Coordinates of C-alpha atoms in Angstrom, one line a residue:
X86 CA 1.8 -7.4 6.4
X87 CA 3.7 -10.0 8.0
X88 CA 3.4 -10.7 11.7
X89 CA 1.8 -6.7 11.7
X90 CA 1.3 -6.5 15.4
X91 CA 4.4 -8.0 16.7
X92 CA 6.6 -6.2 13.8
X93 CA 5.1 -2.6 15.4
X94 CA 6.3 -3.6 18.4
X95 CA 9.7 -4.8 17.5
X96 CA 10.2 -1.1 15.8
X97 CA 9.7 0.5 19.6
X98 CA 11.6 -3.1 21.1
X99 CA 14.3 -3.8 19.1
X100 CA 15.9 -6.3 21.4
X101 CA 12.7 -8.4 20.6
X102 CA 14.1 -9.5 17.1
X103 CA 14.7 -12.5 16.6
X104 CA 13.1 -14.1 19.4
X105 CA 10.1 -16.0 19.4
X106 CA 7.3 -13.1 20.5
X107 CA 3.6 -12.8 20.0
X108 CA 1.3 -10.4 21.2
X109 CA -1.8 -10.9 23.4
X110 CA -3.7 -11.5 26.8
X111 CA -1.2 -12.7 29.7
X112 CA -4.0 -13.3 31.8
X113 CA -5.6 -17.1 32.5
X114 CA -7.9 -16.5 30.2
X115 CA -5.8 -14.7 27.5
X116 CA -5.2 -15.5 23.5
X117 CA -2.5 -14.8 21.2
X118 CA -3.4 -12.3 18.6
X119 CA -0.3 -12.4 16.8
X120 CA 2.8 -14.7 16.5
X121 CA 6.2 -13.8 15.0
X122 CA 7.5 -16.1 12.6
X123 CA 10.3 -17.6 15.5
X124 CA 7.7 -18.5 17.2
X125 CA 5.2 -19.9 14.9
X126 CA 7.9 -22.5 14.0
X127 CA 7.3 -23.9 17.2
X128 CA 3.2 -24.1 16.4
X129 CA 2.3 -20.8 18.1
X130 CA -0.8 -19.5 16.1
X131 CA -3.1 -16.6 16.5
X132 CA -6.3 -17.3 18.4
X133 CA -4.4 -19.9 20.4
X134 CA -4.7 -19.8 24.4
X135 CA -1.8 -18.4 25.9
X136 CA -1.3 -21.0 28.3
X137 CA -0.8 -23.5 25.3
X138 CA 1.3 -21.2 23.4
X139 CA 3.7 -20.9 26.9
X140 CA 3.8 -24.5 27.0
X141 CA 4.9 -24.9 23.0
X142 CA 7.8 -22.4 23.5
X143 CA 8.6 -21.6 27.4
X144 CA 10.8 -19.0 25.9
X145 CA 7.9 -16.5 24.4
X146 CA 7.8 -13.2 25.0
X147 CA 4.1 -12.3 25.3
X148 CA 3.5 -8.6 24.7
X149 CA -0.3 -6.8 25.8
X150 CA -1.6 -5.5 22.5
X151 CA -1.3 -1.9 21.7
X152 CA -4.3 -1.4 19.9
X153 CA -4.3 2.3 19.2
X154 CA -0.5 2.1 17.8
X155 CA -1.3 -0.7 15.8
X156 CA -4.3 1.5 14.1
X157 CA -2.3 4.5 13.5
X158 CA 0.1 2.0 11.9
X159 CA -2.8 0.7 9.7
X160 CA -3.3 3.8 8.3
X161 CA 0.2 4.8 7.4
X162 CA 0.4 1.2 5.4
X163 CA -3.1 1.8 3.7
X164 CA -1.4 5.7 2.8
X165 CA 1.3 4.1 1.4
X166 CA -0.8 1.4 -1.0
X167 CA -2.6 4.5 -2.2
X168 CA 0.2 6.0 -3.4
X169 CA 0.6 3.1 -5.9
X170 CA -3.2 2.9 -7.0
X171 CA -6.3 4.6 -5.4
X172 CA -7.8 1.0 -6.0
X173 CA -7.1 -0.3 -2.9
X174 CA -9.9 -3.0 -0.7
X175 CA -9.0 -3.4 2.5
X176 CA -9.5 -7.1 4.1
X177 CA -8.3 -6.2 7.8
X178 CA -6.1 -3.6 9.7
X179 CA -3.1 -5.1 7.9
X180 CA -4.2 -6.6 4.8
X181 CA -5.6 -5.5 1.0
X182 CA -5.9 -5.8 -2.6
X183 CA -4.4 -3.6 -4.8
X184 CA -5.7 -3.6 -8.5
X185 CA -2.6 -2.4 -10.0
X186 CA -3.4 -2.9 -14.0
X187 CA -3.7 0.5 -14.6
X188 CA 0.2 0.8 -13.9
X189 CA 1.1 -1.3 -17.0
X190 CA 2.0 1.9 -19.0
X191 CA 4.9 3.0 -16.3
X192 CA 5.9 0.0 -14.4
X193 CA 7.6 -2.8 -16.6
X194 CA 5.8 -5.4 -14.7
X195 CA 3.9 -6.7 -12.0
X196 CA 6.9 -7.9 -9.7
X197 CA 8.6 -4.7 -10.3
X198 CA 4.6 -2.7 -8.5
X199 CA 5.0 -5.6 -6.0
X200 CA 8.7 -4.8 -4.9
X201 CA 7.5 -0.9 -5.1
X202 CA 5.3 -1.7 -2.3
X203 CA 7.4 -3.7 -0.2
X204 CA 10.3 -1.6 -0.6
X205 CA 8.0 1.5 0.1
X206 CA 7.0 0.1 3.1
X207 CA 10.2 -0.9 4.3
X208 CA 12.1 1.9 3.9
X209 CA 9.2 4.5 5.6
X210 CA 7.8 2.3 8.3
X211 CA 10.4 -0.3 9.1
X212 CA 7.9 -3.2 8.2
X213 CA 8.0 -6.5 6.4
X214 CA 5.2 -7.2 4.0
X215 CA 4.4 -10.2 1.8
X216 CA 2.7 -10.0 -1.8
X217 CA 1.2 -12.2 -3.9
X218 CA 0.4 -11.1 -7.4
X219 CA -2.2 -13.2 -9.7
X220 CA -4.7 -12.0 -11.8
X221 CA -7.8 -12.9 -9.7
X222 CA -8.3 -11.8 -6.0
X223 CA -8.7 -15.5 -4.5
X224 CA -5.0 -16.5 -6.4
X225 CA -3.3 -13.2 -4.7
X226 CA -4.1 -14.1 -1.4
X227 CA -3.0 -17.5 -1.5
X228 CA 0.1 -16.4 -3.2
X229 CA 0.6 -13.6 -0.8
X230 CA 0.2 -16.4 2.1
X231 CA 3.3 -18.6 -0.1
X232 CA 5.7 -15.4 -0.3
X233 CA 5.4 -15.2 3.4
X234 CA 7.7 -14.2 5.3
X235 CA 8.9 -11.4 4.1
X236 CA 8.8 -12.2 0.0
X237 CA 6.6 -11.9 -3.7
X238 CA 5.2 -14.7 -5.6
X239 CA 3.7 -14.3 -8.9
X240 CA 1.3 -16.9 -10.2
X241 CA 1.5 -16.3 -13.6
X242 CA -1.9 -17.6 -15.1
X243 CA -0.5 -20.2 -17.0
X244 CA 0.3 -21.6 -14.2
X245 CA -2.2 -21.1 -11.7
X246 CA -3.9 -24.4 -12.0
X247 CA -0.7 -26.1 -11.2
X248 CA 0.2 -23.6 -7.9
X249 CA -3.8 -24.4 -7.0
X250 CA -3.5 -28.1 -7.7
X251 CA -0.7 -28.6 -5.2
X252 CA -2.8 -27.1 -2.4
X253 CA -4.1 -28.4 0.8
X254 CA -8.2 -29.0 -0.1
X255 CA -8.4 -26.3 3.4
X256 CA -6.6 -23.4 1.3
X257 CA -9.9 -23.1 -0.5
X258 CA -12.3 -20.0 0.6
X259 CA -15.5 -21.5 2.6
X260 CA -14.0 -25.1 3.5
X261 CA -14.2 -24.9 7.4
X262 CA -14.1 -28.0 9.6
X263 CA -17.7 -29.6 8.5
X264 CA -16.8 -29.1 4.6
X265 CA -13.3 -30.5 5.2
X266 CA -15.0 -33.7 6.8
X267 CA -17.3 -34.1 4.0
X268 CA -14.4 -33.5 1.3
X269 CA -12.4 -35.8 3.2
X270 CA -15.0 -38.9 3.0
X271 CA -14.9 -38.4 -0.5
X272 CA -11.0 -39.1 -0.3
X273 CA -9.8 -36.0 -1.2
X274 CA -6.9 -34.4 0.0
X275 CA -5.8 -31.7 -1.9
X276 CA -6.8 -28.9 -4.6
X277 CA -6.0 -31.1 -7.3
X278 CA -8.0 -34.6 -6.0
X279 CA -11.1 -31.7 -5.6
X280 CA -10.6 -30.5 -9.5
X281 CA -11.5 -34.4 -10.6
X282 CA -14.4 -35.0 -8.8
X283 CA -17.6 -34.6 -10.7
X284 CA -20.0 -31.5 -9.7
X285 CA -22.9 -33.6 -9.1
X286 CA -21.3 -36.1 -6.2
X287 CA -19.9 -32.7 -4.7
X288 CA -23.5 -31.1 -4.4
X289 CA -24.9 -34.1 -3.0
X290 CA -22.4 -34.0 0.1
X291 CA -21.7 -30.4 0.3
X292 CA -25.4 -29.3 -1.2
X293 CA -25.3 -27.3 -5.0
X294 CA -23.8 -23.9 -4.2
X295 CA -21.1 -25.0 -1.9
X296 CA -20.0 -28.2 -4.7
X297 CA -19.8 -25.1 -7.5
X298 CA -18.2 -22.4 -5.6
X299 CA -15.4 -25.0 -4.5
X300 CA -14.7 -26.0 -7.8
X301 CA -14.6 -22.8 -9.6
X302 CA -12.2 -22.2 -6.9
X303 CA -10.3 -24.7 -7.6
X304 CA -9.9 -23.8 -11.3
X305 CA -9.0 -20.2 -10.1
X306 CA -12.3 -18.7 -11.5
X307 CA -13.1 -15.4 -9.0
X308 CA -14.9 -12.8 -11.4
X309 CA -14.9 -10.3 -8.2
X310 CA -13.1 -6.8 -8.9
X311 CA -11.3 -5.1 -6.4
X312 CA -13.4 -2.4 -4.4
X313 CA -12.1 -0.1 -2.6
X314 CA -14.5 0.5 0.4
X315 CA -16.2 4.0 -0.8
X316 CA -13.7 4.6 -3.5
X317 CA -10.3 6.5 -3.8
X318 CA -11.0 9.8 -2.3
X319 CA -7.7 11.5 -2.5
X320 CA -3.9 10.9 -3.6
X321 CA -1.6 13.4 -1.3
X322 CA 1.9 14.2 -0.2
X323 CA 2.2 15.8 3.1
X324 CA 5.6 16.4 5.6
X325 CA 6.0 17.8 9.1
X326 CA 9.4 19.3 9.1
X327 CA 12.0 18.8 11.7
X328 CA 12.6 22.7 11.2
X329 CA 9.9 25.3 10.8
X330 CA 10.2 26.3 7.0
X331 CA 10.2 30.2 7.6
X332 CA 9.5 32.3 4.4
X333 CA 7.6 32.4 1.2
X334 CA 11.1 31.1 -1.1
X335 CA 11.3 28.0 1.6
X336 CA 7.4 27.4 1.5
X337 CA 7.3 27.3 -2.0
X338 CA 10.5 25.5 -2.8
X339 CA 8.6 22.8 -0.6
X340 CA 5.3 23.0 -2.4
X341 CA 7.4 22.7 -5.8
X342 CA 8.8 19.2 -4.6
X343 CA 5.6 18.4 -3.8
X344 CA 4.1 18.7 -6.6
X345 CA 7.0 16.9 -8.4
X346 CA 6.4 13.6 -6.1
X347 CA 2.1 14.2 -6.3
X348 CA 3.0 14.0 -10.3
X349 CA 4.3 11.0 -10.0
X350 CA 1.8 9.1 -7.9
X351 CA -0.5 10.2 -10.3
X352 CA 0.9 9.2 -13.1
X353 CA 1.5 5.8 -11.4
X354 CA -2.1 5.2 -10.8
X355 CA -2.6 6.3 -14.3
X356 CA -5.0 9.3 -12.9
X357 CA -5.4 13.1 -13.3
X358 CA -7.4 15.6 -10.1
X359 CA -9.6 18.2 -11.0
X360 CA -9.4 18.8 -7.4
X361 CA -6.4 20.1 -5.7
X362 CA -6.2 20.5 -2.6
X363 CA -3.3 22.3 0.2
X364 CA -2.6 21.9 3.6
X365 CA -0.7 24.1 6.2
X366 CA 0.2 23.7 9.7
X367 CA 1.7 26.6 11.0
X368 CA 4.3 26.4 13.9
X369 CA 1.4 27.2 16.7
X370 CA -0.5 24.1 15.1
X371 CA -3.0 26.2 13.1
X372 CA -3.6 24.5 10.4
X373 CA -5.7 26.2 7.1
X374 CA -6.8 23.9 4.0
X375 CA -7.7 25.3 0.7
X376 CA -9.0 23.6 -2.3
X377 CA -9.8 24.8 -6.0
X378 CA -11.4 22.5 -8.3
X379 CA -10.6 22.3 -12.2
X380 CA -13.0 22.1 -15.4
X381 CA -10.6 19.5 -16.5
X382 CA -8.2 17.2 -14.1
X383 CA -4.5 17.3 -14.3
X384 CA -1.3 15.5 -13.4
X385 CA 1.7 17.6 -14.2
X386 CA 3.8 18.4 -11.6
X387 CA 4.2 22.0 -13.6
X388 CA 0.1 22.2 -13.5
X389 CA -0.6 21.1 -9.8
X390 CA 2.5 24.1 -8.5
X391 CA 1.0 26.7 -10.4
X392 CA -2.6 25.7 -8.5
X393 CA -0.5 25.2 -5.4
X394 CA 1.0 28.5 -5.4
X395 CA -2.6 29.8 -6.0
X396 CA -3.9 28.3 -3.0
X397 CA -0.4 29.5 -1.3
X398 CA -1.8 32.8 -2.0
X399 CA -4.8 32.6 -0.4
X400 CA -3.3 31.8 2.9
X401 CA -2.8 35.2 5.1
X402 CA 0.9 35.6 6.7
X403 CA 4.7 34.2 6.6
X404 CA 4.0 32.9 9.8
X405 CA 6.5 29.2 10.3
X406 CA 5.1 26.7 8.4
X407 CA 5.1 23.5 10.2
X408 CA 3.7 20.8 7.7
X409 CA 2.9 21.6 4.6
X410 CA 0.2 18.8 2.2
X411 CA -0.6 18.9 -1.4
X412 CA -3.3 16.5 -2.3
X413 CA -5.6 15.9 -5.6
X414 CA -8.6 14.2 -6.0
X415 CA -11.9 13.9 -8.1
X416 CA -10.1 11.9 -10.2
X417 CA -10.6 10.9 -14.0
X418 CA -8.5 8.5 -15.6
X419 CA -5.4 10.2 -17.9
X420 CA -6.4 7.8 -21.2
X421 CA -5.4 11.2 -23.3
X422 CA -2.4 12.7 -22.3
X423 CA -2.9 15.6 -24.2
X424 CA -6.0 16.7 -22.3
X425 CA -4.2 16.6 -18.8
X426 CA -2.3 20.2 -18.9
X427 CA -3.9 23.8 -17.8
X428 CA -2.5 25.5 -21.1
X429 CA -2.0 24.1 -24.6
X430 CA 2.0 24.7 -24.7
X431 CA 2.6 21.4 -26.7
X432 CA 6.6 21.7 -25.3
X433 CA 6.0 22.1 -22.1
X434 CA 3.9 19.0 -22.0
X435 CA 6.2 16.6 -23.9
X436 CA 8.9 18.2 -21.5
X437 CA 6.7 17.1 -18.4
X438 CA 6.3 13.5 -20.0
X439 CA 10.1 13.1 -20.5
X440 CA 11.0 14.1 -16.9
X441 CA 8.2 11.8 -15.9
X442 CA 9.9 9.1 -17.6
X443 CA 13.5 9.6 -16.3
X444 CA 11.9 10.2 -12.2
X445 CA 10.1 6.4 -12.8
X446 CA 13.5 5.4 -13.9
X447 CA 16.0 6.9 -11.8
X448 CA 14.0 8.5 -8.6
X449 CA 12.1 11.7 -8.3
X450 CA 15.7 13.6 -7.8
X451 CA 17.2 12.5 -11.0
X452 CA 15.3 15.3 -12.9
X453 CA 14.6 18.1 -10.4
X454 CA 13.9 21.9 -11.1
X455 CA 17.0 24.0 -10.4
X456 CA 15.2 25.7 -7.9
X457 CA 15.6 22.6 -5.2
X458 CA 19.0 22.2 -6.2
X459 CA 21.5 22.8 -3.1
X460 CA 18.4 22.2 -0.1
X461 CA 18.0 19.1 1.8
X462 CA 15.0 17.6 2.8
X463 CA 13.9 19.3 5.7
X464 CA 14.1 22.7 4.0
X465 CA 12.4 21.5 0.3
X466 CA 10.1 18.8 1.4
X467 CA 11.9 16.2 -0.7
X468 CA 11.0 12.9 0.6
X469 CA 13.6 9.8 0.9
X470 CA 11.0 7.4 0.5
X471 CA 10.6 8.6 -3.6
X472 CA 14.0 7.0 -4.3
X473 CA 14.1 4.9 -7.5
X474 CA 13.1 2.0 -7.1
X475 CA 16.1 -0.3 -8.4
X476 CA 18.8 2.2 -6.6
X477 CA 21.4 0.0 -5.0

């Protein structure tokens, strides 16, 4: 994310865009946290003391941190990077990798997953992110750090060694200021002068891990997959309603284009549940959950509304439904397509697969049952943010 904690604040501050901010301790003894990019143009950093960054730019507006927004922020980026690919590993409140190659059979290419993201973001939370795309973790992050502010690079891997080589030696993982004084002895400046030097003069300034992780670095060799903290629990689609839906024909209309947009995301991250899972917050704030778990996992959206409806079932009254969640999980990976429906009517599964293909195409509303035909959002639970993703 760029600038995450002054970009939060500029949604509830508008008239702060634009203008050099940063976030952090106003006090004498207080430090920035975070800079926008105004003022970082200046040389106001994170971590700096505020009295310093004041004197840089007398014109900053210094904000006191709002921690607990900033978190509940966190999580609605980190929902949104699951929707892509449960394969998500998070490096800070505002920052993760996403190993996305599992998309490669629905999303043309890897720019096209890294403008999903962004676009997702921006349009549901009002945010900028940067992403860099490479196929090693150490390459995305320093590409991610080139697209910034506000952009994509891809560092294709053919030419990664020349995107490393033109880096500052400081770029590299691990070179703090006592490495950087030893590299710099030895003359060398950038990625590139670090690549030429043999391994053995390295280990005798740096010692023999240090010299042989820096260079492996520096020929963009970083084995390490991506992994996600405890694993991808749950993929899920859930809306509070700014009216109550009130009866079953409203309830269920909503639970069908839920589980048109939960079909999707699936298919995205290339995954099918054998658990599904529904959620219900009635107008009083009640809320029931109910769960049923599968011999098999599946990801059609005709499959997951039949469960749905089940678990509808099982929920006593028509009182007004508040929010209403469908969510899968247990997940097993959809490598045959013919396993992943309830029953074995072959046309209803190739019809399910051709729909899929038109909604990655044109947005989940290109294709939609003629039963959400006519209702708007707030009475079928169709969500704005599944528009395609090249719509103009």
């Amino acid at each position: 994310m760029d600038s995450f904690f002054v970009e939060v604040e500029r949604l509830d501050r508008p008239e702060l865009r634009g203008r050099p901010v940063a976030v952090g301790g106003v006090g004498r003894r207080g430090v920035i946290a975070s800079a926008s990019y105004e003022a970082r143009a200046v040389g106001v950093r994170s971590a700096q003391p505020t009295g310093i960054a004041m004197r840089l730019c007398p014109n900053l507006v210094v904000v006191p941190p709002a921690h607990n927004r900033y978190g509940e922020m966190s999580v609605r980026v980190f929902d949104i990077f699951r929707s892509v690919t449960p394969l998500v590993e998070g490096l800070s409140l505002d920052e993760a990798f996403l190993d996305v190659s599992g998309l490669r059979r629905h999303l043309v290419s890897p720019v096209e997953i890294g403008e999903l993201v962004r676009k997702t973001i921006k349009s549901v939370l009002g945010l900028p992110a940067s992403v860099g795309i490479a196929s090693t973790k150490f390459v995305a992050k320093l590409a991610s750090e080139a697209a910034k502010p506000d952009g994509l690079k891809l560092v294709r891997a053919e030419s990664q060694q020349e995107f490393l080589h033109a880096l500052p030696v400081e770029a590299l993982w691990g070179v703090g200021p006592a490495t950087l004084a030893g590299l710099q002895k030895l003359g060398i400046v950038s990625v590139g002068d670090l690549a030429l030097v043999p391994e053995a003069t390295l280990s005798r300034t740096l010692g023999p891990n240090q010299g042989s992780h820096l260079l492996a670095l520096a020929a963009g060799i970083d084995p390490r997959p991506v992994t996600p903290e405890s694993g991808a629990k749950s993929i899920s689609v859930e809306e509070t309603y700014s009216r109550d839906l009130i009866g079953r024909d409203l309830i269920e209309a909503a639970l069908l284009a839920h589980s048109q947009q939960l079909a999707m995301r699936l298919r995205r991250a290339g995954l099918g549940a054998r658990t599904v899972s529904l959620k219900v917050r009635f107008a009083d704030f009640t809320t029931v959950t109910r769960a049923r778990t599968m011999p098999h996992a599946i990801s059609q959206s005709r499959d997951l509304y039949r469960v749905a409806l089940d678990l509808l079932s099982q929920v006593a009254g028509d009182d007004p439904v508040r929010l209403l969640g469908l969510g899968g999980s247990s997940f097993e990976e959809t490598a045959s397509s013919g396993q992943m429906s309830i029953d074995s009517d072959d046309a209803w599964h190739r019809l399910g697969e051709a729909v899929a293909q038109v909604q990655e195409r044109f947005g989940v509303k290109s294709v939609a049952p003629a039963r959400l035909l006519g209702r708007d959002s707030a009475d079928a639970g169709v969500r704005e943010d599944d528009r395609p993703d090249d719509e103009s």
